[in-house]
Short mmCIF file of C-alpha atoms in Angstrom, two decimals:
data_model
loop_
_atom_site.label_atom_id
_atom_site.label_comp_id
_atom_site.label_asym_id
_atom_site.label_seq_id
_atom_site.Cartn_x
_atom_site.Cartn_y
_atom_site.Cartn_z
CA MET A 1 103.63 121.61 109.48
CA GLU A 2 100.54 120.00 111.25
CA LEU A 3 102.76 117.09 112.12
CA LEU A 4 105.65 119.05 113.08
CA ASP A 5 103.27 120.78 115.61
CA LYS A 6 102.21 117.47 117.20
CA ASP A 7 105.72 116.56 117.50
CA LEU A 8 106.58 119.86 119.40
CA LEU A 9 103.36 119.68 121.66
CA SER A 10 104.18 116.37 122.56
CA LEU A 11 107.55 116.99 123.33
CA GLN A 12 106.68 120.15 125.66
CA GLU A 13 103.90 117.95 127.44
CA VAL A 14 106.46 115.18 128.28
CA ARG A 15 108.69 118.04 129.84
CA THR A 16 105.83 119.70 131.95
CA LEU A 17 104.66 115.99 133.01
CA ILE A 18 108.17 115.56 134.24
CA LYS A 19 108.55 118.80 135.63
CA ASP A 20 105.25 118.29 137.91
CA ALA A 21 106.37 114.76 138.74
CA LYS A 22 109.22 115.74 140.06
CA GLU A 23 108.17 118.35 142.07
CA ALA A 24 105.22 115.58 143.53
CA GLN A 25 107.90 113.32 144.03
CA GLU A 26 109.67 115.75 146.37
CA LYS A 27 106.49 115.80 148.49
CA LEU A 28 105.64 112.18 148.54
CA SER A 29 109.51 111.81 149.63
CA ASN A 30 108.48 113.51 153.08
CA MET A 31 105.29 111.54 153.55
CA SER A 32 104.86 108.76 156.42
CA GLN A 33 104.65 105.11 155.74
CA GLU A 34 100.79 105.74 156.77
CA GLU A 35 100.02 108.33 154.37
CA ILE A 36 101.77 106.58 151.36
CA ASP A 37 99.71 103.13 152.28
CA ARG A 38 96.56 105.54 152.37
CA ILE A 39 97.20 106.70 148.78
CA VAL A 40 97.87 103.12 147.48
CA LYS A 41 94.88 101.60 148.95
CA ALA A 42 92.93 104.59 147.38
CA ILE A 43 94.12 103.54 143.90
CA ALA A 44 93.53 99.77 144.70
CA ASP A 45 90.07 100.58 145.66
CA ALA A 46 89.13 102.98 142.78
CA GLY A 47 90.88 99.99 140.30
CA TYR A 48 88.79 97.61 142.08
CA GLU A 49 85.43 99.64 141.70
CA ASN A 50 85.75 100.31 138.17
CA ALA A 51 87.13 96.94 137.14
CA GLU A 52 84.40 96.23 134.87
CA LYS A 53 84.02 99.47 133.19
CA LEU A 54 87.55 99.75 132.40
CA ALA A 55 87.84 95.95 131.15
CA LYS A 56 84.96 96.76 128.77
CA MET A 57 86.63 99.89 127.35
CA ALA A 58 89.96 98.21 126.78
CA ASN A 59 88.20 95.09 125.27
CA GLU A 60 86.30 97.48 122.88
CA GLU A 61 89.04 99.69 121.84
CA THR A 62 91.69 97.09 121.24
CA GLY A 63 89.51 94.25 119.96
CA PHE A 64 91.85 91.85 122.18
CA GLY A 65 90.78 89.15 124.59
CA LYS A 66 87.59 88.89 126.59
CA TRP A 67 86.15 91.72 128.93
CA GLU A 68 85.20 89.15 131.47
CA ASP A 69 88.71 87.98 131.60
CA LYS A 70 89.89 91.67 131.64
CA VAL A 71 87.75 92.32 134.58
CA ILE A 72 89.72 89.75 136.63
CA LYS A 73 92.94 91.07 135.63
CA ASN A 74 91.93 94.76 136.75
CA VAL A 75 90.78 92.94 140.37
CA PHE A 76 94.10 91.11 140.37
CA ALA A 77 96.17 94.19 139.83
CA SER A 78 94.05 96.15 142.31
CA LYS A 79 93.09 93.78 144.87
CA MET A 80 95.53 91.33 144.79
CA VAL A 81 98.30 93.33 144.18
CA TYR A 82 97.20 95.61 147.16
CA GLU A 83 97.04 92.43 149.57
CA SER A 84 100.65 91.29 148.62
CA LEU A 85 102.25 94.84 149.27
CA LYS A 86 100.21 96.48 151.91
CA ASP A 87 102.26 95.57 154.99
CA THR A 88 105.68 96.06 153.03
CA LYS A 89 107.75 98.74 154.67
CA THR A 90 108.91 101.18 152.11
CA VAL A 91 109.39 104.60 153.85
CA GLY A 92 112.19 105.13 156.38
CA ILE A 93 113.82 102.17 158.10
CA ILE A 94 112.64 99.36 156.23
CA ASN A 95 114.50 96.53 157.77
CA GLU A 96 117.32 96.09 160.70
CA ASP A 97 119.43 93.36 161.31
CA LYS A 98 120.46 93.74 165.07
CA GLU A 99 122.75 90.75 164.87
CA LYS A 100 124.86 91.92 162.02
CA LYS A 101 124.16 95.58 163.22
CA VAL A 102 123.21 96.63 159.74
CA MET A 103 120.05 99.01 159.18
CA GLU A 104 118.25 99.68 155.83
CA ILE A 105 116.55 102.74 154.55
CA GLY A 106 114.05 102.87 151.80
CA VAL A 107 115.15 105.55 149.08
CA PRO A 108 112.70 106.46 146.58
CA VAL A 109 114.25 106.49 142.76
CA GLY A 110 112.29 109.38 141.93
CA VAL A 111 110.19 109.75 138.62
CA VAL A 112 109.59 106.50 137.09
CA ALA A 113 108.35 106.31 133.22
CA GLY A 114 105.36 103.69 132.99
CA LEU A 115 105.29 102.31 129.23
CA ILE A 116 101.65 100.62 128.91
CA PRO A 117 100.85 97.86 126.21
CA SER A 118 97.69 97.42 124.57
CA THR A 119 97.48 93.84 125.49
CA ASN A 120 96.81 94.45 129.17
CA PRO A 121 96.16 98.38 129.33
CA THR A 122 94.12 99.11 132.32
CA SER A 123 95.35 96.61 134.78
CA THR A 124 98.98 97.43 134.00
CA VAL A 125 98.20 101.37 134.70
CA ILE A 126 96.82 100.15 137.92
CA TYR A 127 99.47 97.92 139.14
CA LYS A 128 102.37 100.28 137.97
CA ALA A 129 100.79 103.23 139.50
CA MET A 130 100.40 101.39 142.97
CA ILE A 131 103.99 99.91 143.17
CA ALA A 132 105.48 103.13 141.85
CA LEU A 133 103.70 105.26 144.66
CA LYS A 134 104.05 102.45 147.36
CA ALA A 135 107.99 103.34 146.77
CA GLY A 136 107.55 106.86 147.21
CA ASN A 137 107.96 107.66 143.43
CA SER A 138 105.94 109.70 141.16
CA ILE A 139 104.78 108.08 137.85
CA VAL A 140 104.44 109.21 134.19
CA PHE A 141 102.80 107.06 131.60
CA SER A 142 103.21 106.46 127.84
CA PRO A 143 99.92 104.76 126.73
CA HIS A 144 100.11 102.22 123.60
CA PRO A 145 98.17 104.57 120.97
CA ASN A 146 95.81 101.49 120.25
CA ALA A 147 94.64 101.32 123.76
CA LYS A 148 94.75 105.34 124.61
CA ASN A 149 91.35 106.03 125.61
CA ALA A 150 91.18 102.94 128.11
CA ILE A 151 94.37 104.22 129.41
CA PHE A 152 93.28 107.55 129.79
CA GLU A 153 90.35 106.55 131.72
CA THR A 154 91.93 104.38 133.98
CA VAL A 155 94.64 107.13 134.88
CA ARG A 156 91.69 109.59 135.39
CA VAL A 157 89.85 107.29 137.91
CA ILE A 158 93.12 106.31 140.06
CA THR A 159 94.44 109.86 139.97
CA GLU A 160 91.05 111.45 141.12
CA ALA A 161 91.05 108.64 144.28
CA ALA A 162 94.88 109.34 144.57
CA ILE A 163 94.31 112.97 145.33
CA LYS A 164 91.40 112.72 147.48
CA ALA A 165 93.56 110.33 149.72
CA GLY A 166 96.32 113.18 149.96
CA CYS A 167 98.58 112.36 146.80
CA PRO A 168 100.27 115.46 145.70
CA LYS A 169 99.04 116.49 142.09
CA GLY A 170 101.35 115.42 139.29
CA ALA A 171 102.25 112.24 141.10
CA ILE A 172 100.38 110.34 138.36
CA GLY A 173 100.83 111.75 134.94
CA CYS A 174 99.98 110.53 131.40
CA MET A 175 100.89 111.74 128.00
CA THR A 176 98.11 112.35 126.11
CA ILE A 177 99.79 113.79 122.77
CA LEU A 178 101.32 110.42 121.79
CA THR A 179 104.45 110.30 119.37
CA MET A 180 107.44 108.28 119.39
CA GLN A 181 109.44 111.47 120.13
CA ALA A 182 107.56 112.19 123.37
CA THR A 183 108.02 108.66 124.47
CA ASP A 184 111.85 108.77 123.64
CA GLN A 185 111.94 112.16 125.60
CA LEU A 186 110.25 110.41 128.59
CA MET A 187 112.71 107.64 128.65
CA LYS A 188 116.02 109.97 128.14
CA HIS A 189 114.83 112.82 130.24
CA LYS A 190 117.70 113.68 133.10
CA ASP A 191 114.87 113.79 135.69
CA THR A 192 113.45 110.28 134.76
CA ALA A 193 115.15 107.93 137.23
CA LEU A 194 113.81 105.06 135.96
CA ILE A 195 111.90 103.05 133.03
CA LEU A 196 109.36 100.28 133.67
CA ALA A 197 108.94 98.81 130.37
CA THR A 198 106.20 96.11 129.32
CA GLY A 199 105.09 95.56 125.99
CA GLY A 200 107.05 94.66 122.58
CA GLU A 201 110.60 93.64 122.32
CA ALA A 202 111.46 96.61 120.41
CA MET A 203 110.10 99.11 122.85
CA VAL A 204 111.92 97.03 125.90
CA LYS A 205 115.08 97.39 123.77
CA ALA A 206 114.61 100.92 123.36
CA ALA A 207 113.96 101.54 126.94
CA TYR A 208 117.40 99.59 127.86
CA SER A 209 119.29 101.67 124.95
CA SER A 210 117.90 104.92 126.49
CA GLY A 211 120.77 105.74 129.05
CA THR A 212 118.15 105.46 132.17
CA PRO A 213 118.06 102.68 134.37
CA ALA A 214 115.11 100.43 132.89
CA ILE A 215 113.31 97.35 134.18
CA GLY A 216 111.89 95.58 131.07
CA VAL A 217 110.46 92.25 129.94
CA GLY A 218 111.13 90.67 126.88
CA PRO A 219 108.66 88.09 125.12
CA GLY A 220 107.51 85.04 126.73
CA ASN A 221 107.42 81.61 125.08
CA GLY A 222 106.96 79.08 127.72
CA PRO A 223 106.27 75.49 126.97
CA ALA A 224 104.41 73.15 128.99
CA PHE A 225 105.75 69.86 129.84
CA ILE A 226 103.40 66.97 130.59
CA ASP A 227 104.96 64.05 132.42
CA LYS A 228 103.35 60.76 132.84
CA SER A 229 103.41 61.20 136.54
CA ALA A 230 100.66 64.11 136.25
CA ASP A 231 97.06 64.04 136.24
CA ILE A 232 96.51 64.09 132.48
CA ARG A 233 92.94 65.15 132.42
CA LEU A 234 93.65 67.98 135.03
CA ALA A 235 96.87 69.12 133.29
CA ILE A 236 94.95 69.69 130.04
CA LYS A 237 92.21 71.56 131.49
CA ARG A 238 94.83 73.94 133.26
CA ILE A 239 96.61 74.58 129.87
CA ILE A 240 93.38 75.31 127.90
CA ASP A 241 91.95 77.30 130.98
CA SER A 242 95.20 79.41 130.93
CA LYS A 243 95.59 79.73 127.11
CA THR A 244 91.94 80.81 126.84
CA PHE A 245 91.98 83.13 129.46
CA ASP A 246 91.71 86.93 127.65
CA ASN A 247 92.64 84.74 124.66
CA GLY A 248 96.20 84.43 125.56
CA THR A 249 97.21 87.89 125.71
CA ILE A 250 99.42 87.45 128.97
CA CYS A 251 103.10 86.73 128.20
CA ALA A 252 103.11 83.95 130.87
CA SER A 253 100.80 81.79 129.02
CA GLU A 254 101.59 78.46 127.65
CA GLN A 255 102.86 78.31 123.73
CA SER A 256 103.57 75.03 123.41
CA ILE A 257 102.89 71.43 124.96
CA VAL A 258 105.73 68.82 125.08
CA ILE A 259 105.07 65.26 125.92
CA GLU A 260 106.92 61.89 125.59
CA ARG A 261 105.51 59.49 122.84
CA ALA A 262 104.17 56.77 124.80
CA MET A 263 101.54 59.36 126.08
CA GLU A 264 100.64 60.80 122.78
CA ALA A 265 97.42 58.64 122.40
CA GLU A 266 96.08 59.74 125.77
CA VAL A 267 97.00 63.66 125.54
CA VAL A 268 95.43 63.88 122.13
CA ARG A 269 92.21 62.16 123.17
CA GLU A 270 92.21 64.63 126.16
CA LEU A 271 92.93 67.52 124.27
CA THR A 272 90.11 66.76 122.08
CA SER A 273 87.64 66.13 124.63
CA GLN A 274 88.29 69.40 126.40
CA GLY A 275 87.69 71.59 123.30
CA ALA A 276 91.03 71.68 121.44
CA HIS A 277 91.36 71.02 117.54
CA ILE A 278 94.33 69.25 116.38
CA LEU A 279 95.07 70.73 112.89
CA SER A 280 95.95 68.72 110.11
CA GLU A 281 99.12 69.71 108.03
CA LEU A 282 97.53 71.38 105.33
CA GLU A 283 95.50 73.39 108.21
CA SER A 284 98.83 74.00 109.99
CA LYS A 285 100.25 75.26 106.91
CA LYS A 286 97.39 77.84 106.21
CA LEU A 287 97.77 79.08 109.94
CA SER A 288 101.34 79.42 109.97
CA LYS A 289 101.16 81.97 107.38
CA PHE A 290 99.22 84.31 109.59
CA ILE A 291 101.04 84.02 112.70
CA MET A 292 104.32 86.21 111.85
CA ARG A 293 104.86 88.84 109.65
CA ALA A 294 107.42 89.32 106.94
CA ASN A 295 109.80 91.15 109.37
CA GLY A 296 109.44 88.16 112.10
CA THR A 297 107.09 89.81 114.54
CA MET A 298 104.11 88.47 115.52
CA ASN A 299 101.27 89.54 113.44
CA PRO A 300 98.98 91.87 115.44
CA GLN A 301 95.67 90.73 113.53
CA ILE A 302 95.88 87.39 115.65
CA VAL A 303 96.49 88.74 118.87
CA GLY A 304 93.81 88.07 121.64
CA LYS A 305 91.37 87.03 119.00
CA SER A 306 88.95 84.24 119.48
CA VAL A 307 89.56 80.74 117.54
CA GLU A 308 86.49 81.59 115.24
CA ALA A 309 88.32 84.97 114.20
CA ILE A 310 91.49 83.32 113.62
CA CYS A 311 89.83 80.85 111.27
CA ALA A 312 88.38 83.45 109.55
CA LEU A 313 91.24 85.10 108.94
CA ALA A 314 93.44 81.87 107.87
CA ASN A 315 90.54 80.58 105.81
CA LEU A 316 90.20 77.51 107.90
CA GLU A 317 86.90 75.69 107.23
CA GLY A 318 87.00 72.43 109.05
CA VAL A 319 87.50 73.56 112.55
CA PRO A 320 84.36 72.41 114.63
CA SER A 321 82.27 74.89 116.27
CA GLY A 322 82.88 75.93 119.93
CA THR A 323 86.60 74.98 119.72
CA LYS A 324 88.57 76.66 122.31
CA VAL A 325 92.13 76.41 121.31
CA LEU A 326 93.95 75.46 118.10
CA VAL A 327 96.90 72.79 118.16
CA ALA A 328 99.43 72.45 115.44
CA ARG A 329 101.98 69.41 115.73
CA GLU A 330 105.46 70.78 115.33
CA ASN A 331 109.06 69.16 115.63
CA ARG A 332 111.11 72.26 114.70
CA VAL A 333 112.40 75.23 116.60
CA GLY A 334 113.63 78.20 115.07
CA HIS A 335 112.74 81.99 114.35
CA ASP A 336 111.38 80.87 111.01
CA VAL A 337 109.23 78.58 112.74
CA PRO A 338 106.12 80.32 113.57
CA PHE A 339 104.47 77.62 115.84
CA SER A 340 107.80 77.33 118.22
CA ARG A 341 107.10 81.02 119.16
CA GLU A 342 105.14 83.49 121.25
CA LYS A 343 101.57 83.40 120.10
CA LEU A 344 99.42 85.76 122.35
CA THR A 345 96.23 83.97 120.86
CA PRO A 346 94.39 80.45 121.45
CA ILE A 347 97.16 78.61 119.34
CA LEU A 348 99.54 75.87 120.65
CA ALA A 349 102.25 73.83 119.30
CA PHE A 350 102.32 70.21 120.06
CA TYR A 351 105.96 68.31 120.21
CA VAL A 352 105.99 64.88 120.70
CA MET A 353 109.16 63.43 121.72
CA ASP A 354 110.76 59.83 121.88
CA ASN A 355 111.99 60.10 125.43
CA LEU A 356 112.56 62.20 128.56
CA GLU A 357 115.85 63.33 127.41
CA GLU A 358 114.50 64.66 124.25
CA ALA A 359 111.65 66.34 125.82
CA ILE A 360 114.19 68.39 128.15
CA ASN A 361 116.11 69.42 125.21
CA ILE A 362 113.37 70.88 122.95
CA CYS A 363 111.87 72.79 126.00
CA ARG A 364 115.15 74.41 126.32
CA ASP A 365 115.72 75.18 122.60
CA ILE A 366 112.08 76.44 122.59
CA LEU A 367 112.92 79.13 125.34
CA LEU A 368 116.49 79.77 124.13
CA ASN A 369 115.06 80.55 120.79
CA GLU A 370 112.49 82.93 122.37
CA GLY A 371 111.44 83.74 125.77
CA ALA A 372 114.58 82.99 127.67
CA GLY A 373 114.49 83.95 131.18
CA HIS A 374 110.39 84.32 131.18
CA THR A 375 108.33 81.44 132.61
CA PHE A 376 108.23 77.44 131.92
CA SER A 377 105.28 75.18 133.34
CA MET A 378 105.27 71.71 134.27
CA HIS A 379 102.69 69.34 134.99
CA ALA A 380 104.10 66.13 137.37
CA ASN A 381 103.73 64.42 140.65
CA ASN A 382 107.52 63.42 140.61
CA ASP A 383 109.58 65.25 143.03
CA GLU A 384 113.04 64.21 141.38
CA LEU A 385 112.00 64.87 137.77
CA VAL A 386 110.73 68.36 138.72
CA LYS A 387 114.18 69.40 140.41
CA ARG A 388 115.76 68.16 137.16
CA PHE A 389 113.76 70.16 134.86
CA ALA A 390 114.07 73.08 137.60
CA LEU A 391 117.89 72.84 137.22
CA LYS A 392 117.84 72.63 133.24
CA MET A 393 115.32 75.34 132.36
CA PRO A 394 116.63 78.74 131.51
CA VAL A 395 114.07 80.93 132.79
CA SER A 396 113.44 83.02 135.92
CA ARG A 397 109.94 81.18 137.11
CA MET A 398 108.87 77.63 136.69
CA VAL A 399 105.31 76.77 137.88
CA LEU A 400 104.26 73.42 138.60
CA ASN A 401 100.43 72.08 138.13
CA THR A 402 99.04 75.16 137.47
CA PRO A 403 97.86 77.51 134.57
CA SER A 404 100.94 79.05 133.58
CA THR A 405 99.31 82.42 132.93
CA LEU A 406 97.80 82.76 136.41
CA GLY A 407 100.79 80.89 138.12
CA GLY A 408 103.39 83.27 136.30
CA ILE A 409 102.05 86.61 137.55
CA GLY A 410 101.57 85.17 141.23
CA ALA A 411 97.75 84.79 140.91
CA SER A 412 97.39 81.01 141.60
CA THR A 413 101.16 80.59 143.39
CA GLY A 414 102.98 82.12 145.89
CA LEU A 415 104.96 84.26 143.62
CA ILE A 416 104.73 88.12 144.11
CA PRO A 417 101.55 89.08 142.13
CA ALA A 418 102.78 91.38 139.24
CA LEU A 419 102.44 92.04 135.59
CA THR A 420 105.80 92.91 134.76
CA LEU A 421 107.75 89.43 135.13
CA GLY A 422 111.66 90.09 134.90
CA CYS A 423 113.79 87.70 132.57
CA GLY A 424 117.18 88.05 134.22
CA ALA A 425 120.29 88.55 132.34
CA ILE A 426 119.64 85.67 129.94
CA GLY A 427 116.56 87.54 128.92
CA GLY A 428 117.90 90.84 128.41
CA SER A 429 116.47 91.94 131.62
CA SER A 430 118.19 93.97 134.72
CA THR A 431 116.23 91.45 137.21
CA SER A 432 114.71 88.00 137.37
CA ASN A 433 111.83 89.31 139.92
CA ASN A 434 108.12 89.61 139.62
CA ILE A 435 108.54 93.34 139.99
CA GLY A 436 107.09 94.99 143.42
CA PRO A 437 107.88 98.19 145.15
CA LEU A 438 111.13 96.98 146.57
CA ASP A 439 112.31 96.89 143.04
CA LEU A 440 111.67 100.58 142.53
CA LEU A 441 113.69 101.61 145.81
CA ASN A 442 117.08 102.22 146.20
CA ILE A 443 118.45 100.92 149.63
CA LYS A 444 120.44 102.87 151.94
CA ARG A 445 122.63 100.60 154.55
CA VAL A 446 123.81 101.95 157.91
CA ALA A 447 126.40 99.63 159.18
CA VAL A 448 128.03 99.80 162.73
CA GLY A 449 131.70 98.71 163.13
CA THR A 450 132.16 95.33 164.48
CA LEU A 451 135.96 94.89 164.31
CA GLU A 452 138.91 96.60 164.96
CA LEU A 453 142.03 96.39 162.66
CA ASP A 454 143.75 94.37 165.31
CA ASP A 455 141.04 91.94 164.94
CA LEU A 456 141.63 91.78 161.16
CA ARG A 457 145.35 91.10 161.57
CA GLY A 458 144.59 88.54 164.05
CA ASN A 459 142.72 86.61 161.06
CA ALA A 460 145.46 87.11 158.59
CA PRO A 461 147.30 83.73 158.07
CA LYS A 462 151.42 83.83 159.26
CA ASN A 463 154.34 81.64 158.74
CA THR A 464 154.69 80.66 162.17
CA GLU A 465 158.12 78.86 161.53
CA ASN A 466 159.92 82.09 160.98
CA ILE A 467 158.57 84.40 163.66
CA SER A 468 159.83 84.96 167.17
CA LEU A 469 158.42 83.50 170.38
CA ASP A 470 157.25 86.99 171.48
CA ASP A 471 155.51 87.01 168.21
CA LYS A 472 153.77 83.72 168.49
CA GLU A 473 152.64 84.75 172.12
CA GLU A 474 151.27 87.89 170.57
CA LEU A 475 149.48 85.96 167.91
CA ILE A 476 147.98 83.30 170.49
CA ASN A 477 146.86 86.21 172.66
CA LEU A 478 145.12 88.20 169.89
CA LEU A 479 143.39 84.62 168.74
CA VAL A 480 142.16 83.83 172.62
CA LYS A 481 140.76 87.73 172.57
CA ARG A 482 139.07 87.01 169.13
CA ILE A 483 137.44 83.97 170.68
CA LEU A 484 136.40 85.30 173.77
CA LYS A 485 134.95 88.18 172.04
CA GLU A 486 132.70 85.87 170.04
CA LEU A 487 131.74 83.81 172.77
CA ASN A 488 130.48 87.06 174.78
#
C-alpha cells in the first residue's frame, strides 16, 4: 500500500507541476525580451556563484568524476552558455529578410520536460533552465534518483534567483517524488509540449516513444584518429586531458584511439610517457569483464571512476601508481566487444591499422556500432585529409586538434555551447544541433507576396511552335515585364 501511495502522490505532483508551469508560461509569453533576458542572466549568475558548492554535492552524492572538473562544467553551463545566447533574439520579431520580404516571429513551445542524468546533474539543470526560459518556455525537471539531492539544490538556487528577477512562480519546477510512472506522466501529459532528454539510451527511446515531440541524445562513442601529420605529443596530451576530464563522464569524450601502424611505436611511447598504461592481454581480459553488464549495458560501477578504483574492481595489480588512463589494444568492433563501445570512464581502446583506408573504415565501424551521429575527433595538419574524413564520418560534429570532450560541447571550439548534443536521424535524434534556445522555439513566418499569377504563368514553359503570333507577342511582353520588374 505504501508503494501504491508513493506512485499516486508522484502522479499528482507531476500534474500540479505541469499545471503551474503552464500558467507561468502564459505569463512568460507576454514578457519583453529585456524581461526574459534579465531572468536568464539571474539564473546564469546563480549557477556561476554556486558552481563549487553544487559540484561538490554532485560528486559526493553520485561518486562520479572529480568535483574540481564539475566546477568547470557548472561554470561552462552558466557563464559560457549565457555568453553564447545573451544577444540572441527569441521574443517577438526575431529576424526580418527585407529582400525576400519574410519576417520571422519566435513562438515558445510551452512547457518543456527536462530529463536530467546523474553524470552531469547540476550543470545540465542550469543549462536546460537557461535555454528553456530564454525561449519563453517553462520547464519541469525529472531528476535521476542517484543525483536527486544535488539536482534539488540546483533547482532551488536558480529558481530563487529567477523569481527575484521577475520570473513567474512555477516556471521552473522539479519532481521530488521520483517514480517511473511520474516521469512517464510528465512525458506523455497533454500540456507537455516538448521533451528535452539527456541520459541513457533506454530513457531517450522512452522520450521518443511518448507521443510528445522530443529532442534526445543517444550514446557517444567517438574514436580519435591521429594522423602522421599531427603533433603527436600534443595530440596525446589533448586526448588524455579530455578522457580524464571529470573521469570521462561527458558523452563527447574519446572512446578509442585509431592510428596507422607506421606510427605505433611513437604513439605508444608518447602515451606511456604522459601517464597512460597499455594493458597486457591478460589485463585486458580481466578489465573487459567489468565494462559491460550481461544485458549489454555499461556497468555503472565503472562510470566516472578513477583508474585506481577501476583497477581495484577488476583486480588489476600491475598498473603503475599515478596512471591516468587505461589503454586496451583492440582490433574488433561489435556489441559484444566491450572496448569498442562507449565507456564513460578513463578507458580507451587502441586500434592500430595497416593503412589509412583501414583506419577510415574502422572509425566508421566504431561509430555505426554505437555512437552514430554523435562526435568524431581528429588530430591532423593535412587539410585534404581532414575533408576526406569529414565526408566519410557518420557524425553530427567533427572536432579537429582539440580535446573531444571540450570541443564537442563548444567549450574549446566555435560550436554552440551546449550539454545536449543532437545526433541527427542516423543516431535516432530529431536534430543534429548543439541544442540552444532556438531549438526550443517555433518560428512563425510572415511572407509578403512578390509575384502575381500572371508572373507565374509567364515563367511556365510553352511549346512556341504551335501557338499563334498574338500568343507569342503576349508571351514576349510578359517576359519583358518580368525582366524589367527584376531590374527595378
